[in-house]
């Protein structure tokens, strides 16, 4: 009797893990899109290069909110206290500020000033830190799912042994 609901619970956990990882990938992809647009503008000064930047920044807050909501559904992430996710948000804000500064410099001080900022590597360092945090979040999600799968497998084995013992007794 317990086997069927447990299987559904595990399937729900697998689906949730998939949604979590896809949402995390969406956030990371938006940051890359914004960075690409910003760099294109710094190099060329053409406004059309800011289209992916603007589109990404418009979507980013709602995507981060969706990711937070998914994490709050997890048993491991305590509502309001999620230091790794908070680190991702802080890095995202730093990255946005750095990109905005590059755009401002390009508009107000010209190509050389903006290139100097991009060449300083600050944006790359932040993006590398975002990659690390993203991998940490993915690894934590995978570990939580692996624990659930292992616990489910153990329960299934116990049910199987109990069923076999009952058949032996009945025979």
PDB file of C-alpha atoms in Angstrom:
ATOM      1  CA  UNK A   1       0.000   0.000   0.000  1.00  0.00           C
ATOM      2  CA  UNK A   2       2.816   2.400   0.797  1.00  0.00           C
ATOM      3  CA  UNK A   3       4.843   1.531  -2.293  1.00  0.00           C
ATOM      4  CA  UNK A   4       2.659   3.406  -4.804  1.00  0.00           C
ATOM      5  CA  UNK A   5       2.533   6.753  -2.952  1.00  0.00           C
ATOM      6  CA  UNK A   6       6.266   6.499  -2.264  1.00  0.00           C
ATOM      7  CA  UNK A   7       6.922   6.034  -5.966  1.00  0.00           C
ATOM      8  CA  UNK A   8       4.821   9.123  -6.766  1.00  0.00           C
ATOM      9  CA  UNK A   9       6.658  11.114  -4.090  1.00  0.00           C
ATOM     10  CA  UNK A  10       9.989  10.129  -5.626  1.00  0.00           C
ATOM     11  CA  UNK A  11       8.786  11.037  -9.117  1.00  0.00           C
ATOM     12  CA  UNK A  12       7.688  14.432  -7.776  1.00  0.00           C
ATOM     13  CA  UNK A  13      11.133  14.903  -6.197  1.00  0.00           C
ATOM     14  CA  UNK A  14      12.841  14.066  -9.497  1.00  0.00           C
ATOM     15  CA  UNK A  15      10.597  16.534 -11.344  1.00  0.00           C
ATOM     16  CA  UNK A  16      11.262  19.218  -8.729  1.00  0.00           C
ATOM     17  CA  UNK A  17      15.016  18.659  -9.000  1.00  0.00           C
ATOM     18  CA  UNK A  18      14.805  18.980 -12.771  1.00  0.00           C
ATOM     19  CA  UNK A  19      12.810  22.229 -12.475  1.00  0.00           C
ATOM     20  CA  UNK A  20      15.325  23.571  -9.960  1.00  0.00           C
ATOM     21  CA  UNK A  21      18.301  22.824 -12.203  1.00  0.00           C
ATOM     22  CA  UNK A  22      16.588  24.248 -15.283  1.00  0.00           C
ATOM     23  CA  UNK A  23      15.671  27.424 -13.404  1.00  0.00           C
ATOM     24  CA  UNK A  24      19.235  27.787 -12.194  1.00  0.00           C
ATOM     25  CA  UNK A  25      20.436  27.343 -15.773  1.00  0.00           C
ATOM     26  CA  UNK A  26      17.947  29.992 -16.948  1.00  0.00           C
ATOM     27  CA  UNK A  27      19.310  32.525 -14.451  1.00  0.00           C
ATOM     28  CA  UNK A  28      22.886  31.778 -15.499  1.00  0.00           C
ATOM     29  CA  UNK A  29      21.976  31.991 -19.181  1.00  0.00           C
ATOM     30  CA  UNK A  30      20.334  35.392 -18.667  1.00  0.00           C
ATOM     31  CA  UNK A  31      23.507  36.683 -17.022  1.00  0.00           C
ATOM     32  CA  UNK A  32      25.564  35.461 -19.984  1.00  0.00           C
ATOM     33  CA  UNK A  33      23.136  37.105 -22.412  1.00  0.00           C
ATOM     34  CA  UNK A  34      23.380  40.392 -20.514  1.00  0.00           C
ATOM     35  CA  UNK A  35      27.164  40.170 -20.476  1.00  0.00           C
ATOM     36  CA  UNK A  36      27.301  39.463 -24.204  1.00  0.00           C
ATOM     37  CA  UNK A  37      25.079  42.441 -24.975  1.00  0.00           C
ATOM     38  CA  UNK A  38      27.050  44.747 -22.700  1.00  0.00           C
ATOM     39  CA  UNK A  39      30.358  43.733 -24.251  1.00  0.00           C
ATOM     40  CA  UNK A  40      28.982  44.166 -27.746  1.00  0.00           C
ATOM     41  CA  UNK A  41      27.932  47.694 -26.834  1.00  0.00           C
ATOM     42  CA  UNK A  42      31.310  48.483 -25.234  1.00  0.00           C
ATOM     43  CA  UNK A  43      33.117  47.324 -28.366  1.00  0.00           C
ATOM     44  CA  UNK A  44      30.856  48.918 -30.982  1.00  0.00           C
ATOM     45  CA  UNK A  45      28.918  51.654 -29.197  1.00  0.00           C
ATOM     46  CA  UNK A  46      25.826  50.545 -31.141  1.00  0.00           C
ATOM     47  CA  UNK A  47      22.584  50.585 -29.175  1.00  0.00           C
ATOM     48  CA  UNK A  48      21.267  47.418 -30.857  1.00  0.00           C
ATOM     49  CA  UNK A  49      23.845  45.379 -28.938  1.00  0.00           C
ATOM     50  CA  UNK A  50      22.043  46.286 -25.710  1.00  0.00           C
ATOM     51  CA  UNK A  51      18.865  44.455 -26.755  1.00  0.00           C
ATOM     52  CA  UNK A  52      19.903  41.116 -25.162  1.00  0.00           C
ATOM     53  CA  UNK A  53      21.257  43.013 -22.160  1.00  0.00           C
ATOM     54  CA  UNK A  54      17.972  44.851 -21.601  1.00  0.00           C
ATOM     55  CA  UNK A  55      15.857  41.739 -22.228  1.00  0.00           C
ATOM     56  CA  UNK A  56      17.929  39.690 -19.782  1.00  0.00           C
ATOM     57  CA  UNK A  57      17.791  42.331 -17.058  1.00  0.00           C
ATOM     58  CA  UNK A  58      14.009  42.594 -17.431  1.00  0.00           C
ATOM     59  CA  UNK A  59      13.594  38.830 -16.929  1.00  0.00           C
ATOM     60  CA  UNK A  60      16.251  38.298 -14.272  1.00  0.00           C
ATOM     61  CA  UNK A  61      14.299  39.435 -11.159  1.00  0.00           C
ATOM     62  CA  UNK A  62      11.326  37.156 -11.866  1.00  0.00           C
ATOM     63  CA  UNK A  63      13.614  34.239 -12.694  1.00  0.00           C
ATOM     64  CA  UNK A  64      15.548  34.701  -9.446  1.00  0.00           C
ATOM     65  CA  UNK A  65      12.237  34.866  -7.572  1.00  0.00           C
ATOM     66  CA  UNK A  66      11.126  31.616  -9.227  1.00  0.00           C
ATOM     67  CA  UNK A  67      14.404  29.981  -8.285  1.00  0.00           C
ATOM     68  CA  UNK A  68      14.032  31.158  -4.687  1.00  0.00           C
ATOM     69  CA  UNK A  69      10.479  29.755  -4.572  1.00  0.00           C
ATOM     70  CA  UNK A  70      11.696  26.390  -5.856  1.00  0.00           C
ATOM     71  CA  UNK A  71      14.455  26.340  -3.253  1.00  0.00           C
ATOM     72  CA  UNK A  72      11.998  27.166  -0.496  1.00  0.00           C
ATOM     73  CA  UNK A  73       9.989  24.100  -1.478  1.00  0.00           C
ATOM     74  CA  UNK A  74      13.067  21.982  -0.788  1.00  0.00           C
ATOM     75  CA  UNK A  75      13.429  20.420   2.623  1.00  0.00           C
ATOM     76  CA  UNK A  76      17.097  21.436   2.800  1.00  0.00           C
ATOM     77  CA  UNK A  77      16.570  25.168   2.168  1.00  0.00           C
ATOM     78  CA  UNK A  78      15.074  26.965   5.131  1.00  0.00           C
ATOM     79  CA  UNK A  79      12.687  29.771   4.228  1.00  0.00           C
ATOM     80  CA  UNK A  80      14.484  33.100   4.521  1.00  0.00           C
ATOM     81  CA  UNK A  81      17.836  31.511   5.378  1.00  0.00           C
ATOM     82  CA  UNK A  82      19.568  30.277   2.243  1.00  0.00           C
ATOM     83  CA  UNK A  83      23.188  31.543   2.339  1.00  0.00           C
ATOM     84  CA  UNK A  84      24.343  29.961  -0.937  1.00  0.00           C
ATOM     85  CA  UNK A  85      21.364  31.363  -2.821  1.00  0.00           C
ATOM     86  CA  UNK A  86      21.847  34.729  -1.116  1.00  0.00           C
ATOM     87  CA  UNK A  87      25.452  34.657  -2.361  1.00  0.00           C
ATOM     88  CA  UNK A  88      24.177  34.065  -5.897  1.00  0.00           C
ATOM     89  CA  UNK A  89      21.826  37.053  -5.592  1.00  0.00           C
ATOM     90  CA  UNK A  90      24.628  39.273  -4.260  1.00  0.00           C
ATOM     91  CA  UNK A  91      26.974  38.219  -7.077  1.00  0.00           C
ATOM     92  CA  UNK A  92      24.215  38.812  -9.617  1.00  0.00           C
ATOM     93  CA  UNK A  93      23.737  42.333  -8.274  1.00  0.00           C
ATOM     94  CA  UNK A  94      27.503  42.966  -8.448  1.00  0.00           C
ATOM     95  CA  UNK A  95      27.596  41.677 -12.011  1.00  0.00           C
ATOM     96  CA  UNK A  96      24.706  43.939 -12.999  1.00  0.00           C
ATOM     97  CA  UNK A  97      26.433  46.934 -11.414  1.00  0.00           C
ATOM     98  CA  UNK A  98      29.689  46.183 -13.237  1.00  0.00           C
ATOM     99  CA  UNK A  99      27.908  45.823 -16.572  1.00  0.00           C
ATOM    100  CA  UNK A 100      25.945  49.042 -16.010  1.00  0.00           C
ATOM    101  CA  UNK A 101      29.186  50.840 -15.185  1.00  0.00           C
ATOM    102  CA  UNK A 102      30.727  49.637 -18.450  1.00  0.00           C
ATOM    103  CA  UNK A 103      27.748  50.943 -20.390  1.00  0.00           C
ATOM    104  CA  UNK A 104      27.847  54.264 -18.542  1.00  0.00           C
ATOM    105  CA  UNK A 105      31.578  54.635 -19.192  1.00  0.00           C
ATOM    106  CA  UNK A 106      31.111  53.871 -22.899  1.00  0.00           C
ATOM    107  CA  UNK A 107      28.394  56.500 -23.199  1.00  0.00           C
ATOM    108  CA  UNK A 108      30.037  59.212 -21.114  1.00  0.00           C
ATOM    109  CA  UNK A 109      33.793  58.664 -21.459  1.00  0.00           C
ATOM    110  CA  UNK A 110      34.128  56.694 -24.671  1.00  0.00           C
ATOM    111  CA  UNK A 111      35.397  53.361 -25.829  1.00  0.00           C
ATOM    112  CA  UNK A 112      38.787  53.404 -24.094  1.00  0.00           C
ATOM    113  CA  UNK A 113      37.337  53.970 -20.614  1.00  0.00           C
ATOM    114  CA  UNK A 114      34.773  51.197 -21.067  1.00  0.00           C
ATOM    115  CA  UNK A 115      37.341  48.796 -22.507  1.00  0.00           C
ATOM    116  CA  UNK A 116      39.626  49.484 -19.567  1.00  0.00           C
ATOM    117  CA  UNK A 117      36.860  48.400 -17.188  1.00  0.00           C
ATOM    118  CA  UNK A 118      36.131  45.240 -19.170  1.00  0.00           C
ATOM    119  CA  UNK A 119      39.870  44.535 -19.488  1.00  0.00           C
ATOM    120  CA  UNK A 120      40.334  44.870 -15.721  1.00  0.00           C
ATOM    121  CA  UNK A 121      38.775  41.416 -15.412  1.00  0.00           C
ATOM    122  CA  UNK A 122      36.416  42.368 -12.583  1.00  0.00           C
ATOM    123  CA  UNK A 123      33.383  41.153 -14.543  1.00  0.00           C
ATOM    124  CA  UNK A 124      35.105  37.875 -15.351  1.00  0.00           C
ATOM    125  CA  UNK A 125      35.992  37.301 -11.706  1.00  0.00           C
ATOM    126  CA  UNK A 126      32.368  37.867 -10.705  1.00  0.00           C
ATOM    127  CA  UNK A 127      31.114  35.572 -13.462  1.00  0.00           C
ATOM    128  CA  UNK A 128      33.585  32.873 -12.358  1.00  0.00           C
ATOM    129  CA  UNK A 129      32.243  33.190  -8.803  1.00  0.00           C
ATOM    130  CA  UNK A 130      28.695  32.884 -10.156  1.00  0.00           C
ATOM    131  CA  UNK A 131      29.748  29.688 -11.958  1.00  0.00           C
ATOM    132  CA  UNK A 132      31.132  28.293  -8.688  1.00  0.00           C
ATOM    133  CA  UNK A 133      27.960  29.130  -6.747  1.00  0.00           C
ATOM    134  CA  UNK A 134      25.821  27.680  -9.549  1.00  0.00           C
ATOM    135  CA  UNK A 135      27.802  24.429  -9.385  1.00  0.00           C
ATOM    136  CA  UNK A 136      27.406  24.393  -5.582  1.00  0.00           C
ATOM    137  CA  UNK A 137      23.642  24.792  -5.904  1.00  0.00           C
ATOM    138  CA  UNK A 138      23.476  22.067  -8.552  1.00  0.00           C
ATOM    139  CA  UNK A 139      25.623  19.722  -6.463  1.00  0.00           C
ATOM    140  CA  UNK A 140      23.485  20.306  -3.365  1.00  0.00           C
ATOM    141  CA  UNK A 141      20.336  19.619  -5.351  1.00  0.00           C
ATOM    142  CA  UNK A 142      21.828  16.437  -6.811  1.00  0.00           C
ATOM    143  CA  UNK A 143      22.967  15.260  -3.372  1.00  0.00           C
ATOM    144  CA  UNK A 144      19.485  15.840  -1.910  1.00  0.00           C
ATOM    145  CA  UNK A 145      17.897  13.894  -4.759  1.00  0.00           C
ATOM    146  CA  UNK A 146      20.457  11.089  -4.404  1.00  0.00           C
ATOM    147  CA  UNK A 147      19.607  10.826  -0.689  1.00  0.00           C
ATOM    148  CA  UNK A 148      15.893  10.570  -1.484  1.00  0.00           C
ATOM    149  CA  UNK A 149      16.489   7.941  -4.149  1.00  0.00           C
ATOM    150  CA  UNK A 150      18.685   5.902  -1.768  1.00  0.00           C
ATOM    151  CA  UNK A 151      16.076   6.110   1.012  1.00  0.00           C
ATOM    152  CA  UNK A 152      13.368   5.072  -1.437  1.00  0.00           C
ATOM    153  CA  UNK A 153      15.458   2.151  -2.684  1.00  0.00           C
ATOM    154  CA  UNK A 154      16.046   0.988   0.895  1.00  0.00           C
ATOM    155  CA  UNK A 155      12.302   1.083   1.625  1.00  0.00           C
ATOM    156  CA  UNK A 156      11.562  -0.802  -1.592  1.00  0.00           C
ATOM    157  CA  UNK A 157      14.049  -3.518  -0.612  1.00  0.00           C
ATOM    158  CA  UNK A 158      12.440  -3.834   2.837  1.00  0.00           C
ATOM    159  CA  UNK A 159       9.008  -4.110   1.224  1.00  0.00           C
ATOM    160  CA  UNK A 160      10.345  -6.712  -1.175  1.00  0.00           C
ATOM    161  CA  UNK A 161      11.839  -8.790   1.674  1.00  0.00           C
ATOM    162  CA  UNK A 162       8.612  -8.522   3.670  1.00  0.00           C
ATOM    163  CA  UNK A 163       6.584  -9.632   0.655  1.00  0.00           C
ATOM    164  CA  UNK A 164       8.903 -12.593   0.065  1.00  0.00           C
ATOM    165  CA  UNK A 165       8.675 -13.578   3.738  1.00  0.00           C
ATOM    166  CA  UNK A 166       4.871 -13.399   3.601  1.00  0.00           C
ATOM    167  CA  UNK A 167       4.824 -15.639   0.513  1.00  0.00           C
ATOM    168  CA  UNK A 168       7.056 -18.166   2.278  1.00  0.00           C
ATOM    169  CA  UNK A 169       4.729 -18.165   5.304  1.00  0.00           C
ATOM    170  CA  UNK A 170       1.669 -18.535   3.053  1.00  0.00           C
ATOM    171  CA  UNK A 171       3.226 -21.419   1.118  1.00  0.00           C
TER     172      UNK A 171
END
